[in-house]
Every structure is written in structure tokens, then in C-alpha cells.
Short mmCIF file of C-alpha atoms and ligand atoms in Angstrom, two decimals:
data_model
loop_
_atom_site.label_atom_id
_atom_site.label_comp_id
_atom_site.label_asym_id
_atom_site.label_seq_id
_atom_site.Cartn_x
_atom_site.Cartn_y
_atom_site.Cartn_z
CA MET B 1 0.03 0.03 0.13
CA LYS B 2 1.41 3.41 -0.94
CA VAL B 3 0.30 6.52 0.42
CA LEU B 4 1.35 9.74 -1.63
CA VAL B 5 1.50 13.35 -0.03
CA ALA B 6 1.77 15.35 -2.86
CA THR B 7 1.73 19.15 -1.81
CA GLU B 8 3.33 22.18 -3.76
CA LYS B 9 3.08 24.22 -0.55
CA PRO B 10 4.89 21.45 1.81
CA PHE B 11 3.92 20.38 5.31
CA ALA B 12 5.86 21.47 8.20
CA LYS B 13 8.54 18.69 9.36
CA ALA B 14 6.82 17.48 12.29
CA ALA B 15 3.65 17.23 10.22
CA ILE B 16 5.50 15.02 7.91
CA ASP B 17 7.11 12.85 10.69
CA GLY B 18 3.57 12.15 12.22
CA ILE B 19 2.08 11.03 8.82
CA ARG B 20 4.89 8.78 8.27
CA SER B 21 4.29 7.33 11.87
CA ILE B 22 0.71 6.82 10.80
CA VAL B 23 1.25 5.52 7.60
CA GLU B 24 4.11 3.16 8.38
CA GLY B 25 2.54 1.98 11.74
CA ALA B 26 -0.36 0.51 9.19
CA GLY B 27 2.47 -1.13 7.25
CA ALA B 28 2.37 1.17 4.38
CA THR B 29 4.69 3.14 2.16
CA LEU B 30 4.74 6.74 2.68
CA ALA B 31 6.22 8.79 -0.83
CA LEU B 32 6.60 12.56 -0.83
CA LEU B 33 6.41 15.10 -3.35
CA GLU B 34 6.92 18.49 -2.07
CA LYS B 35 7.22 21.98 -4.16
CA TYR B 36 6.89 20.18 -7.63
CA ASP B 37 6.46 22.70 -10.45
CA ASN B 38 5.47 20.93 -12.96
CA VAL B 39 2.45 18.19 -13.35
CA GLU B 40 4.48 15.69 -15.14
CA ALA B 41 6.02 14.89 -11.78
CA LEU B 42 2.78 14.69 -10.22
CA TYR B 43 1.49 12.06 -12.98
CA ALA B 44 4.64 9.77 -12.31
CA ALA B 45 4.36 10.08 -8.30
CA VAL B 46 0.86 9.19 -8.35
CA ALA B 47 1.07 6.55 -10.83
CA ASP B 48 1.05 3.43 -8.31
CA ALA B 49 -0.41 5.31 -5.39
CA ASP B 50 -3.20 3.82 -3.34
CA ALA B 51 -4.06 7.04 -1.64
CA LEU B 52 -3.06 10.93 -2.35
CA ILE B 53 -3.06 13.45 0.35
CA VAL B 54 -2.91 16.90 -1.15
CA ARG B 55 -3.57 20.60 0.10
CA SER B 56 -4.56 23.29 -2.61
CA ASP B 57 -2.93 21.34 -5.39
CA LYS B 58 -5.14 20.27 -8.38
CA VAL B 59 -6.36 16.71 -8.33
CA THR B 60 -7.84 17.20 -11.93
CA LYS B 61 -8.96 14.39 -14.50
CA GLU B 62 -5.67 13.86 -15.81
CA VAL B 63 -4.15 13.31 -12.55
CA ILE B 64 -6.61 11.00 -11.40
CA ALA B 65 -6.06 9.27 -15.08
CA HIS B 66 -2.61 8.60 -14.09
CA ALA B 67 -3.51 7.12 -10.80
CA LYS B 68 -4.31 3.71 -11.69
CA GLN B 69 -4.26 2.12 -8.37
CA LEU B 70 -5.70 5.29 -6.48
CA LYS B 71 -8.64 4.71 -4.01
CA VAL B 72 -8.92 7.53 -1.83
CA VAL B 73 -7.86 11.25 -2.19
CA VAL B 74 -7.84 13.29 0.93
CA ARG B 75 -7.38 17.06 0.71
CA ALA B 76 -5.87 18.16 4.13
CA GLY B 77 -7.88 21.08 4.46
CA ALA B 78 -11.34 22.54 4.38
CA GLY B 79 -12.29 23.46 0.75
CA TYR B 80 -12.06 20.87 -1.77
CA ASP B 81 -12.54 23.04 -4.95
CA ASN B 82 -9.28 21.56 -6.34
CA LEU B 83 -10.62 18.41 -6.54
CA ASP B 84 -12.34 16.90 -9.65
CA LEU B 85 -15.07 15.10 -8.12
CA ALA B 86 -16.92 13.81 -10.83
CA ALA B 87 -13.62 12.32 -12.25
CA CYS B 88 -13.04 10.69 -9.11
CA THR B 89 -16.51 9.12 -8.59
CA GLU B 90 -16.43 7.95 -12.49
CA ARG B 91 -13.53 6.08 -11.12
CA GLY B 92 -14.46 4.94 -8.20
CA ILE B 93 -12.42 6.82 -6.08
CA ILE B 94 -13.31 8.30 -2.41
CA ALA B 95 -12.85 11.80 -2.04
CA MET B 96 -12.67 13.25 1.66
CA ASN B 97 -11.39 16.52 3.35
CA THR B 98 -10.30 16.94 7.18
CA PRO B 99 -13.03 19.70 8.17
CA GLY B 100 -11.89 22.05 11.26
CA GLN B 101 -8.29 20.71 11.06
CA ASN B 102 -6.74 24.29 10.24
CA SER B 103 -9.82 26.62 11.05
CA ASN B 104 -7.96 28.19 13.71
CA ALA B 105 -4.79 29.15 11.90
CA VAL B 106 -7.21 30.77 9.29
CA ALA B 107 -9.52 32.53 11.64
CA GLU B 108 -6.42 34.27 13.58
CA LEU B 109 -4.93 35.65 10.43
CA ALA B 110 -8.26 36.79 9.55
CA LEU B 111 -8.25 38.94 12.84
CA GLY B 112 -4.27 39.74 11.92
CA MET B 113 -5.69 41.28 8.47
CA MET B 114 -8.43 43.47 10.21
CA VAL B 115 -5.66 45.02 12.68
CA PHE B 116 -3.24 45.61 10.18
CA MET B 117 -5.46 47.54 7.81
CA ALA B 118 -7.16 49.16 10.71
CA ARG B 119 -3.53 50.29 11.36
CA ASN B 120 -2.60 51.35 7.81
CA GLU B 121 -0.76 48.33 6.64
CA PHE B 122 1.68 49.36 9.75
CA HIS B 123 2.60 52.74 8.05
CA ALA B 124 2.71 55.77 10.00
CA GLY B 125 -0.38 57.75 10.55
CA THR B 126 -3.73 57.36 12.71
CA GLY B 127 -5.46 54.36 12.40
CA SER B 128 -8.46 53.10 13.95
CA GLU B 129 -9.63 50.42 16.32
CA LEU B 130 -11.35 47.22 16.05
CA LYS B 131 -13.50 47.64 19.43
CA GLY B 132 -16.87 48.80 19.16
CA LYS B 133 -17.03 48.12 15.15
CA THR B 134 -19.24 45.82 13.57
CA LEU B 135 -18.09 42.38 12.15
CA GLY B 136 -20.22 40.42 9.81
CA ILE B 137 -19.43 36.96 9.39
CA HIS B 138 -20.37 35.69 5.78
CA ALA B 139 -20.72 31.99 6.36
CA TYR B 140 -20.86 30.35 10.21
CA GLY B 141 -18.73 27.23 9.79
CA ASN B 142 -15.78 26.41 10.99
CA VAL B 143 -13.70 29.61 10.47
CA GLY B 144 -16.20 31.76 10.74
CA ARG B 145 -17.37 30.88 14.25
CA LEU B 146 -13.72 31.05 15.82
CA VAL B 147 -13.40 34.51 13.90
CA ALA B 148 -16.39 35.32 15.62
CA ASN B 149 -15.41 33.89 18.99
CA ILE B 150 -11.53 35.93 18.63
CA ALA B 151 -13.35 39.10 17.62
CA LYS B 152 -15.45 39.15 20.67
CA GLY B 153 -12.04 39.41 22.66
CA PHE B 154 -11.35 42.62 20.67
CA GLY B 155 -14.73 44.09 21.77
CA MET B 156 -16.45 43.89 18.14
CA HIS B 157 -20.15 43.48 17.52
CA ILE B 158 -20.63 40.04 15.66
CA ILE B 159 -23.24 39.47 13.07
CA ALA B 160 -23.57 36.36 10.89
CA PHE B 161 -25.14 35.37 7.56
CA ASP B 162 -25.83 31.51 7.10
CA PRO B 163 -28.59 30.05 5.69
CA PHE B 164 -27.42 26.69 7.25
CA VAL B 165 -27.26 27.66 10.73
CA THR B 166 -30.29 28.85 12.93
CA ALA B 167 -30.32 31.88 14.57
CA GLU B 168 -30.93 30.45 17.93
CA LYS B 169 -27.61 28.37 17.62
CA MET B 170 -25.63 32.04 16.65
CA ALA B 171 -27.54 33.52 19.58
CA GLU B 172 -25.99 30.86 22.08
CA GLU B 173 -22.43 32.05 20.81
CA GLY B 174 -23.56 35.63 21.53
CA VAL B 175 -23.81 36.17 17.30
CA GLU B 176 -26.82 38.18 16.03
CA ALA B 177 -28.26 36.59 12.62
CA VAL B 178 -29.15 38.25 9.96
CA ALA B 179 -31.67 37.46 7.53
CA THR B 180 -30.06 38.47 4.08
CA VAL B 181 -26.61 38.41 2.69
CA GLU B 182 -27.70 42.17 1.95
CA GLU B 183 -28.22 43.00 5.37
CA LEU B 184 -25.06 41.72 6.42
CA TYR B 185 -22.78 43.96 3.91
CA SER B 186 -24.93 46.90 4.84
CA LYS B 187 -24.24 46.82 8.59
CA SER B 188 -20.60 45.49 8.67
CA ASN B 189 -17.77 47.95 9.44
CA TYR B 190 -15.83 44.75 8.51
CA VAL B 191 -16.62 41.62 6.79
CA SER B 192 -14.88 38.56 6.71
CA LEU B 193 -15.33 35.70 4.19
CA HIS B 194 -15.93 32.12 4.88
CA ILE B 195 -17.79 30.55 1.74
CA PRO B 196 -16.40 27.87 -0.29
CA ALA B 197 -15.75 28.20 -4.06
CA THR B 198 -18.67 26.70 -5.75
CA GLU B 199 -20.70 27.37 -9.16
CA GLN B 200 -23.10 29.10 -7.13
CA THR B 201 -20.62 31.33 -5.15
CA LYS B 202 -18.03 32.32 -7.95
CA LYS B 203 -17.83 36.08 -8.56
CA SER B 204 -20.53 36.30 -5.68
CA ILE B 205 -18.99 38.97 -3.86
CA ASN B 206 -19.95 41.95 -6.13
CA TYR B 207 -20.35 45.47 -6.72
CA ASP B 208 -23.73 45.68 -5.53
CA LEU B 209 -23.05 43.87 -2.29
CA LEU B 210 -19.79 45.55 -1.50
CA ASN B 211 -21.22 48.61 -2.32
CA ARG B 212 -23.67 48.27 0.66
CA MET B 213 -20.93 48.66 3.36
CA PRO B 214 -21.13 51.66 5.48
CA LYS B 215 -18.32 54.65 4.97
CA GLY B 216 -14.44 53.05 5.92
CA GLY B 217 -15.59 49.42 5.53
CA CYS B 218 -13.34 46.46 4.59
CA LEU B 219 -13.59 43.01 3.29
CA VAL B 220 -11.32 40.34 4.41
CA ASN B 221 -10.84 37.57 2.35
CA THR B 222 -9.43 34.07 3.94
CA ALA B 223 -11.60 32.06 1.38
CA ARG B 224 -11.28 31.86 -2.08
CA LYS B 225 -10.18 34.27 -4.68
CA GLU B 226 -12.71 32.88 -7.17
CA VAL B 227 -15.65 34.18 -5.03
CA ILE B 228 -14.61 37.85 -5.68
CA HIS B 229 -15.85 39.50 -8.86
CA GLU B 230 -12.77 41.15 -9.84
CA GLU B 231 -13.59 43.62 -12.41
CA ASP B 232 -16.29 44.85 -9.73
CA MET B 233 -13.66 45.11 -7.13
CA VAL B 234 -11.84 47.66 -9.47
CA ARG B 235 -15.00 49.67 -10.22
CA LEU B 236 -16.17 49.64 -6.84
CA LEU B 237 -12.69 50.88 -5.04
CA THR B 238 -12.53 53.25 -7.78
CA ASP B 239 -16.32 54.74 -6.76
CA ARG B 240 -15.70 54.46 -3.18
CA GLU B 241 -12.49 55.67 -2.16
CA ASP B 242 -13.11 54.97 1.71
CA LEU B 243 -13.60 50.95 1.07
CA LYS B 244 -10.43 48.58 1.63
CA TYR B 245 -10.11 44.94 0.75
CA VAL B 246 -7.56 42.68 2.30
CA THR B 247 -6.99 39.04 1.34
CA ASP B 248 -4.78 35.88 1.43
CA ILE B 249 -5.59 34.90 -1.70
CA ALA B 250 -4.16 37.09 -4.47
CA ALA B 251 -6.49 38.15 -7.16
CA GLY B 252 -5.94 37.78 -10.82
CA ASN B 253 -5.74 41.16 -11.21
CA GLN B 254 -3.78 41.83 -7.97
CA ALA B 255 -1.24 43.93 -9.78
CA GLU B 256 -3.62 46.41 -10.83
CA LEU B 257 -5.50 46.59 -7.67
CA ASN B 258 -2.09 47.32 -5.96
CA GLU B 259 -1.11 50.06 -8.44
CA LYS B 260 -4.58 51.71 -8.37
CA PHE B 261 -5.41 51.35 -4.82
CA GLY B 262 -2.17 51.50 -2.57
CA LEU B 263 -2.78 51.14 1.38
CA ARG B 264 -6.61 50.34 0.97
CA VAL B 265 -5.67 46.83 -0.71
CA PHE B 266 -3.34 44.28 0.56
CA ALA B 267 -2.67 40.66 -0.68
CA THR B 268 -0.50 38.09 1.00
CA PRO B 269 2.60 36.88 -1.20
CA LYS B 270 1.67 33.31 -1.04
CA LYS B 271 -1.77 31.90 0.68
CA MET B 272 -0.82 31.46 4.49
CA GLY B 273 -4.06 31.23 6.16
CA ALA B 274 -3.21 27.31 6.76
CA GLU B 275 0.24 27.61 7.11
CA THR B 276 1.00 27.27 11.12
CA ALA B 277 2.75 24.07 12.38
CA GLU B 278 -0.25 23.39 14.62
CA ALA B 279 -2.76 23.51 11.30
CA ASN B 280 -0.14 21.31 9.27
CA ILE B 281 0.04 18.80 12.15
CA ASN B 282 -3.82 18.87 12.72
CA ALA B 283 -4.84 18.55 8.96
CA GLY B 284 -2.07 16.13 8.02
CA LEU B 285 -2.42 13.98 10.75
CA ALA B 286 -6.27 13.40 9.81
CA ALA B 287 -5.71 13.11 6.63
CA ALA B 288 -3.05 10.36 6.88
CA THR B 289 -5.38 8.66 9.44
CA GLN B 290 -8.39 8.87 7.05
CA SER B 291 -6.51 7.38 4.45
CA ILE B 292 -5.41 4.50 6.16
CA GLY B 293 -8.78 4.27 7.69
CA TYR B 294 -10.21 3.90 4.22
CA LEU B 295 -7.63 1.87 2.91
CA LYS B 296 -8.04 -0.61 5.57
CA ASP B 297 -11.46 -0.62 7.17
CA GLY B 298 -13.40 1.28 4.46
CA ILE B 299 -14.19 3.99 6.78
CA ASP B 300 -15.10 7.03 4.85
CA LYS B 301 -16.21 9.89 7.19
CA PHE B 302 -15.86 13.24 6.02
CA ARG B 303 -16.48 11.78 2.19
CA VAL B 304 -17.50 14.54 -0.08
CA ASN B 305 -18.43 12.88 -3.29
C1 3PG F 401 -8.42 25.15 3.29
O1 3PG F 401 -9.16 24.95 2.39
O2 3PG F 401 -8.17 24.39 3.99
C2 3PG F 401 -7.55 26.55 3.26
O3 3PG F 401 -7.96 27.32 2.18
C3 3PG F 401 -6.05 26.04 3.55
O4 3PG F 401 -5.38 25.85 2.27
P1 3PG F 401 -3.96 25.21 2.21
O5 3PG F 401 -3.74 23.88 2.51
O6 3PG F 401 -3.41 25.14 0.31
O7 3PG F 401 -2.99 26.31 2.63
#
């Protein structure tokens, strides 16, 4: 049995040590393909793998076609928009994610980004405080809930929109539910995005929605770049000189945004929300456990296809 970890953005060493111990402890072999820069390397490495563990690495139908023995692919992380689920299903390959395992790292980064923007990206000059501001959580899942919890410590007022979570549940956690996404944006000084990239959500964060934000509003994106309507973002930041955008996933037109809007926009150089040793260990070990659990015992908890 061979488990391949294919990560363009490698796990921390401590995570790999833990993965190795789980895989080898189960009598399987661990293969590593890290920092690869061409897809041919992935095609070759996956050819005889029984399980594949990835992060944001794209598992396309071509990758699946090369994976002659593959039985399970685990996305070590939450968003599985990088997996071609139809191709997996067609071949009878189980696809899973590891929900919640890297959420705290992403949530901490979201709050850090808010402080960074409130303080003029750490340039000289008068900034503002988070205390007393309204934070809108767009999707109250694992990350959204943690963002809310940390933000309470800053003295923020938390509201959230999520059609899949009841107002009662949010109220129990000190969060006010709003009925519509439009209301969320209209009331929030900061909006923290936690929606997945799906056919329904792609480009859904558009001019109309963002233009509802109060004066001085800031959008914080630790989710996916695909959910932003990028052309609208340029138009919006041009029309609304008070608004800001900070993202952990550089836009397709990030160079244009940086050039036109200076300190009102910021993108991390490389997606780093889940880049902590703790998140790597949590997600990596969960992915290894789930891979072995499926290969040995057919356990498919967290299956997404
Ligand atoms: C996720 O969906 O879990 C996060 O976006 C983390 O992605 P990464 O593993 O590529 O850092």
C-alpha cells in the first residue's frame, strides 16, 4: 500500500513525521512529492499510489487518469474545490476533506488582517480600533465561528449570515443572525468571508453587495479568490475611496489593484491562512488517519463525493 503526499506547498516537518508514523505504523509506504513545479512529476508519482493526500494541489481528471491504483484522495484542509469530484466518482475513488483541522490558523490570520488594515498596513499615521465595530461573518462554519469568538475579545459586535445555521444557535454563541446577505454587508464595518468556491458562489461578491458597506468598510478574504467579482472590485474601489480589501488569496488582477489603490488593498504573497505548524499537524495527521482508515477498514467519514 502506498500513500503519496503531494504538496506544492509542503507541510511542516513535524507534520510529515506524524504522517509517516501513521502510514508506516499501518504497514504502508509513504512517498513524498513536495514543491513540485510541473504536473508531469505528479502524474509519475501518483501512478502506483493507493491513497493521495494533497493541500490546494489540483487533482484534475488527468491526474486521476494517471492514478491507476488510487482508491482514496484526501484534501488536508477544508475547501475541496481543487478536486475533480466527478472524475473521482467515475473511477470509484473516495474523496474526503479534513474539516475544522486548520480553522484556527485561518481565523487568527483573519483578525490579524483586520488589525493590519485598521493600522494603515503598519505605515505611520492615525488608524482605528476594532473595538465597537461591527464584524459581519459571511458563512458561520468552522472558521467563521472561530473568527467570531476571537473578535469578541476585541470588543467587536458580531453579526453573521448563514442559511444553514439557525439564529438560535448563533444567539447561543453571542452572534446576531441577519436574514439576508445584503443586510450583512449593509451593517458591517468589516466583513470576513468564509464561503466555499462553488458554481453558486463564484463571482458572487460583487459591486452591488460591497457597495452596501458603510463608510470605511473593509472586506477580509481568507476564503477563495474565485468568489470575488474582480472587475467589480476595481470599479467599486474606484467609486468608493473609503473602502478597503485585504486578501490571503491574491486576485487575478492583484497587480492592477495594488497599483491603483495603494494602502487600501493588500494581498499576502502566498496563501498562508493554514500555514502554521499546528494547522499542518492537525490537517496532515487527520488526512493520514483518514487515508489509512479507508484503505484498511473502508471508513469514509468526511467523504465529499
Ligand atoms: C483550506 O481550504 O483548508 C485552506 O484554504 C488551506 O489551504 P492550503 O492547505 O492550500 O493552505
